[in-house]
PDB file of C-alpha atoms in Angstrom:
ATOM      1  CA  ASP U   1      14.350   8.603  -4.326  1.00 87.00           C
ATOM      2  CA  TYR U   2      11.735  11.184  -4.523  1.00 92.00           C
ATOM      3  CA  THR U   3      10.369   9.608  -7.725  1.00 95.00           C
ATOM      4  CA  THR U   4       9.698   6.287  -5.966  1.00 96.00           C
ATOM      5  CA  LEU U   5       8.110   8.074  -3.364  1.00 97.00           C
ATOM      6  CA  ALA U   6       5.889  10.255  -5.564  1.00 97.00           C
ATOM      7  CA  TYR U   7       4.877   6.965  -7.408  1.00 97.00           C
ATOM      8  CA  LEU U   8       3.898   5.219  -4.128  1.00 97.00           C
ATOM      9  CA  ALA U   9       1.777   8.297  -3.195  1.00 97.00           C
ATOM     10  CA  GLY U  10       0.023   8.161  -6.515  1.00 97.00           C
ATOM     11  CA  ILE U  11      -0.654   4.542  -5.981  1.00 97.00           C
ATOM     12  CA  ILE U  12      -2.075   5.386  -2.430  1.00 97.00           C
ATOM     13  CA  ASP U  13      -4.273   8.179  -3.986  1.00 96.00           C
ATOM     14  CA  GLY U  14      -5.753   5.826  -6.405  1.00 94.00           C
ATOM     15  CA  GLU U  15      -5.802   2.351  -4.666  1.00 94.00           C
ATOM     16  CA  GLY U  16      -5.181   3.118  -0.964  1.00 94.00           C
ATOM     17  CA  THR U  17      -7.389   2.784   1.992  1.00 93.00           C
ATOM     18  CA  PHE U  18      -6.493   4.504   5.233  1.00 94.00           C
ATOM     19  CA  LEU U  19      -7.672   2.260   8.184  1.00 92.00           C
ATOM     20  CA  LEU U  20      -7.776   3.103  11.845  1.00 91.00           C
ATOM     21  CA  LEU U  21      -9.470   0.264  13.885  1.00 90.00           C
ATOM     22  CA  TYR U  22      -9.823  -0.113  17.580  1.00 88.00           C
ATOM     23  CA  LYS U  23      -9.232  -3.697  18.493  1.00 88.00           C
ATOM     24  CA  SER U  24      -9.694  -5.868  21.628  1.00 85.00           C
ATOM     25  CA  LYS U  25      -8.377  -9.169  22.639  1.00 86.00           C
ATOM     26  CA  LEU U  26      -7.933 -10.865  25.955  1.00 81.00           C
ATOM     27  CA  LYS U  27      -8.697  -7.574  27.885  1.00 80.00           C
ATOM     28  CA  GLN U  28      -6.182  -5.742  25.817  1.00 81.00           C
ATOM     29  CA  ASN U  29      -7.379  -2.843  23.731  1.00 85.00           C
ATOM     30  CA  TRP U  30      -5.237  -1.013  20.949  1.00 87.00           C
ATOM     31  CA  TRP U  31      -5.552   1.253  17.919  1.00 88.00           C
ATOM     32  CA  ASP U  32      -4.515  -0.548  14.664  1.00 90.00           C
ATOM     33  CA  PHE U  33      -3.085   1.696  11.890  1.00 92.00           C
ATOM     34  CA  SER U  34      -2.814   0.331   8.315  1.00 93.00           C
ATOM     35  CA  ILE U  35      -2.872   1.565   4.758  1.00 95.00           C
ATOM     36  CA  ARG U  36      -4.046  -0.971   2.420  1.00 94.00           C
ATOM     37  CA  ILE U  37      -3.383  -1.118  -1.276  1.00 96.00           C
ATOM     38  CA  SER U  38      -5.833  -3.268  -3.293  1.00 93.00           C
ATOM     39  CA  ASN U  39      -5.198  -4.094  -6.819  1.00 93.00           C
ATOM     40  CA  THR U  40      -5.240  -6.861  -9.281  1.00 92.00           C
ATOM     41  CA  ASN U  41      -1.729  -6.390 -10.858  1.00 93.00           C
ATOM     42  CA  LEU U  42       0.519  -8.697  -9.080  1.00 92.00           C
ATOM     43  CA  GLN U  43       3.538  -6.923 -10.747  1.00 95.00           C
ATOM     44  CA  LEU U  44       2.510  -3.789  -8.819  1.00 96.00           C
ATOM     45  CA  HIS U  45       2.460  -5.692  -5.417  1.00 94.00           C
ATOM     46  CA  LYS U  46       6.013  -7.018  -6.294  1.00 95.00           C
ATOM     47  CA  TRP U  47       7.196  -3.594  -6.968  1.00 96.00           C
ATOM     48  CA  LEU U  48       5.802  -2.488  -3.761  1.00 96.00           C
ATOM     49  CA  ARG U  49       7.431  -5.510  -1.787  1.00 94.00           C
ATOM     50  CA  ASP U  50      10.789  -4.992  -3.681  1.00 95.00           C
ATOM     51  CA  ASN U  51      11.038  -1.239  -2.943  1.00 95.00           C
ATOM     52  CA  PHE U  52       9.352  -0.750   0.406  1.00 94.00           C
ATOM     53  CA  ASN U  53       9.609  -4.256   1.945  1.00 92.00           C
ATOM     54  CA  LEU U  54       5.902  -4.402   2.493  1.00 93.00           C
ATOM     55  CA  SER U  55       3.818  -7.532   2.878  1.00 91.00           C
ATOM     56  CA  THR U  56       1.117  -8.673   0.471  1.00 91.00           C
ATOM     57  CA  SER U  57      -1.773 -10.959   0.942  1.00 90.00           C
ATOM     58  CA  THR U  58      -2.371 -13.987  -1.449  1.00 86.00           C
ATOM     59  CA  PRO U  59      -4.595 -12.936  -4.287  1.00 83.00           C
ATOM     60  CA  ARG U  60      -8.360 -13.901  -3.880  1.00 84.00           C
ATOM     61  CA  GLN U  61     -11.138 -13.812  -6.305  1.00 83.00           C
ATOM     62  CA  ILE U  62     -14.063 -12.187  -4.619  1.00 80.00           C
ATOM     63  CA  LYS U  63     -16.585 -12.495  -7.511  1.00 84.00           C
ATOM     64  CA  PRO U  64     -16.656 -14.895 -10.278  1.00 86.00           C
ATOM     65  CA  ASN U  65     -16.612 -12.139 -12.950  1.00 87.00           C
ATOM     66  CA  HIS U  66     -13.646 -10.263 -11.040  1.00 85.00           C
ATOM     67  CA  LYS U  67      -9.912 -10.879 -11.497  1.00 89.00           C
ATOM     68  CA  PRO U  68      -8.173 -12.054  -8.358  1.00 86.00           C
ATOM     69  CA  CYS U  69      -7.132  -9.190  -6.069  1.00 91.00           C
ATOM     70  CA  ALA U  70      -4.116  -8.943  -3.683  1.00 92.00           C
ATOM     71  CA  VAL U  71      -3.738  -6.407  -0.788  1.00 93.00           C
ATOM     72  CA  THR U  72      -0.319  -4.753   0.191  1.00 95.00           C
ATOM     73  CA  TYR U  73      -0.277  -3.593   3.940  1.00 94.00           C
ATOM     74  CA  ILE U  74       1.705  -0.553   5.056  1.00 95.00           C
ATOM     75  CA  SER U  75       1.848  -1.245   8.942  1.00 91.00           C
ATOM     76  CA  ALA U  76       2.022   1.233  11.862  1.00 89.00           C
ATOM     77  CA  LYS U  77       5.867   0.846  11.935  1.00 88.00           C
ATOM     78  CA  ASN U  78       6.184   1.600   8.169  1.00 92.00           C
ATOM     79  CA  ILE U  79       3.522   4.307   8.318  1.00 94.00           C
ATOM     80  CA  ASP U  80       5.671   6.342  10.856  1.00 93.00           C
ATOM     81  CA  ILE U  81       8.567   6.131   8.469  1.00 93.00           C
ATOM     82  CA  LEU U  82       7.028   6.422   5.060  1.00 95.00           C
ATOM     83  CA  LEU U  83       3.934   8.701   5.508  1.00 96.00           C
ATOM     84  CA  PRO U  84       5.795  11.849   6.537  1.00 96.00           C
ATOM     85  CA  GLN U  85       7.781  11.525   3.269  1.00 96.00           C
ATOM     86  CA  LEU U  86       4.720  10.716   1.166  1.00 97.00           C
ATOM     87  CA  LEU U  87       2.668  13.573   2.502  1.00 97.00           C
ATOM     88  CA  PRO U  88       3.952  16.134   0.080  1.00 97.00           C
ATOM     89  CA  TYR U  89       3.190  14.019  -2.882  1.00 98.00           C
ATOM     90  CA  LEU U  90      -0.504  12.945  -1.874  1.00 97.00           C
ATOM     91  CA  VAL U  91      -3.079  14.824  -3.558  1.00 96.00           C
ATOM     92  CA  ILE U  92      -6.575  13.010  -3.159  1.00 94.00           C
ATOM     93  CA  LYS U  93      -5.552  11.426   0.182  1.00 95.00           C
ATOM     94  CA  LYS U  94      -3.597  14.172   1.615  1.00 96.00           C
ATOM     95  CA  ASN U  95      -6.247  14.939   4.415  1.00 95.00           C
ATOM     96  CA  GLN U  96      -6.252  11.235   5.258  1.00 94.00           C
ATOM     97  CA  GLY U  97      -2.597  11.199   5.540  1.00 96.00           C
ATOM     98  CA  ASP U  98      -2.631  14.383   7.861  1.00 95.00           C
ATOM     99  CA  LEU U  99      -5.235  12.730  10.011  1.00 94.00           C
ATOM    100  CA  PHE U 100      -3.099   9.559  10.401  1.00 93.00           C
ATOM    101  CA  ILE U 101      -0.260  11.571  11.432  1.00 94.00           C
ATOM    102  CA  LYS U 102      -2.076  13.458  13.900  1.00 92.00           C
ATOM    103  CA  ALA U 103      -3.645  10.205  15.377  1.00 91.00           C
ATOM    104  CA  ARG U 104      -0.180   8.533  15.553  1.00 91.00           C
ATOM    105  CA  LYS U 105       1.228  11.653  17.486  1.00 90.00           C
ATOM    106  CA  LEU U 106      -1.888  11.617  19.537  1.00 89.00           C
ATOM    107  CA  LEU U 107      -1.423   8.161  20.430  1.00 87.00           C
ATOM    108  CA  LYS U 108       2.126   8.443  21.398  1.00 86.00           C
ATOM    109  CA  GLU U 109       1.440  11.394  23.651  1.00 84.00           C
ATOM    110  CA  LYS U 110      -1.802  10.251  25.122  1.00 79.00           C
ATOM    111  CA  THR U 111      -0.911  10.773  28.695  1.00 74.00           C
ATOM    112  CA  LYS U 112      -0.743  14.418  28.035  1.00 78.00           C
ATOM    113  CA  HIS U 113      -4.221  14.455  26.550  1.00 77.00           C
ATOM    114  CA  PRO U 114      -6.963  13.065  28.898  1.00 81.00           C
ATOM    115  CA  GLY U 115      -9.559  13.293  26.044  1.00 84.00           C
ATOM    116  CA  TYR U 116      -7.355  11.381  23.449  1.00 85.00           C
ATOM    117  CA  TYR U 117      -9.638   8.484  23.017  1.00 86.00           C
ATOM    118  CA  LYS U 118     -12.655  10.866  22.136  1.00 90.00           C
ATOM    119  CA  LEU U 119     -10.338  12.517  19.539  1.00 90.00           C
ATOM    120  CA  MET U 120      -9.173   9.069  18.165  1.00 89.00           C
ATOM    121  CA  VAL U 121     -12.821   8.183  17.688  1.00 91.00           C
ATOM    122  CA  GLN U 122     -13.600  11.287  15.843  1.00 92.00           C
ATOM    123  CA  ILE U 123     -10.513  10.881  13.654  1.00 91.00           C
ATOM    124  CA  ARG U 124     -11.543   7.194  12.890  1.00 91.00           C
ATOM    125  CA  GLU U 125     -15.149   8.298  11.889  1.00 92.00           C
ATOM    126  CA  GLU U 126     -13.623  11.116   9.727  1.00 91.00           C
ATOM    127  CA  LEU U 127     -11.323   8.455   7.880  1.00 89.00           C
ATOM    128  CA  THR U 128     -14.289   5.983   7.562  1.00 88.00           C
ATOM    129  CA  SER U 129     -16.301   8.759   5.937  1.00 87.00           C
ATOM    130  CA  GLN U 130     -13.501   9.706   3.494  1.00 85.00           C
ATOM    131  CA  ASN U 131     -13.073   6.101   2.477  1.00 77.00           C
ATOM    132  CA  ARG U 132     -16.672   5.753   1.371  1.00 75.00           C
ATOM    133  CA  ARG U 133     -17.180   5.945  -2.379  1.00 67.00           C
ATOM    134  CA  GLY U 134     -19.249   8.628  -3.845  1.00 58.00           C
ATOM    135  CA  ASP U 135     -20.243  12.123  -2.229  1.00 51.00           C
ATOM    136  CA  THR U 136     -18.970  12.496   1.392  1.00 48.00           C
ATOM    137  CA  LYS U 137     -18.996  15.272   3.767  1.00 52.00           C
ATOM    138  CA  PHE U 138     -15.337  16.712   3.936  1.00 52.00           C
ATOM    139  CA  ILE U 139     -13.824  17.989   7.151  1.00 50.00           C
ATOM    140  CA  ASN U 140     -10.428  19.412   6.915  1.00 54.00           C
ATOM    141  CA  SER U 141      -7.764  17.785   9.167  1.00 52.00           C
ATOM    142  CA  ASN U 142      -7.471  20.957  10.969  1.00 56.00           C
ATOM    143  CA  SER U 143     -10.914  20.310  12.725  1.00 55.00           C
ATOM    144  CA  PHE U 144      -8.897  17.857  14.999  1.00 54.00           C
ATOM    145  CA  ASP U 145      -6.313  20.152  16.177  1.00 56.00           C
ATOM    146  CA  GLY U 146      -7.681  20.397  19.618  1.00 53.00           C
ATOM    147  CA  PHE U 147      -5.438  17.730  21.140  1.00 51.00           C
ATOM    148  CA  ASP U 148      -2.499  20.178  20.624  1.00 51.00           C
ATOM    149  CA  THR U 149      -3.555  21.662  23.950  1.00 44.00           C
ATOM    150  CA  PRO U 150      -4.221  19.359  27.147  1.00 45.00           C
ATOM    151  CA  GLU U 151      -7.704  19.395  28.107  1.00 45.00           C
ATOM    152  CA  GLY U 152      -8.260  21.230  31.536  1.00 42.00           C
TER     153      GLY U 152
END
């Protein structure tokens, strides 16, 4: 249903954070992709869970004068399914969505791209920059098109 997808895209535009982290544990390294939606309205988290089968954290109160806030997670598996459908409806975070799709593609085809790690780091840095509040330098997602051609 396009209305439901458009609503989710609006929620991500307003409340979402695109996270790309490089993790290590027991001599294994991997890229961890997630989209996190933070909000104090538990009815919203229930709607996300009911409509998209997403997992939600237990609400926590960070500061005494703040309402408890829960986080709903869109994991890598769900990102591969949902993000291509959401992309046409994203406005504010369309560039971050484009970067995520490029990074997922790059990771899946990393054997074809010897310089993939460097490009992944650049994408992560750009996502981190765009997740900051206030004025940030804006780089269009097209500046990471270099991975389309294997390095020689």
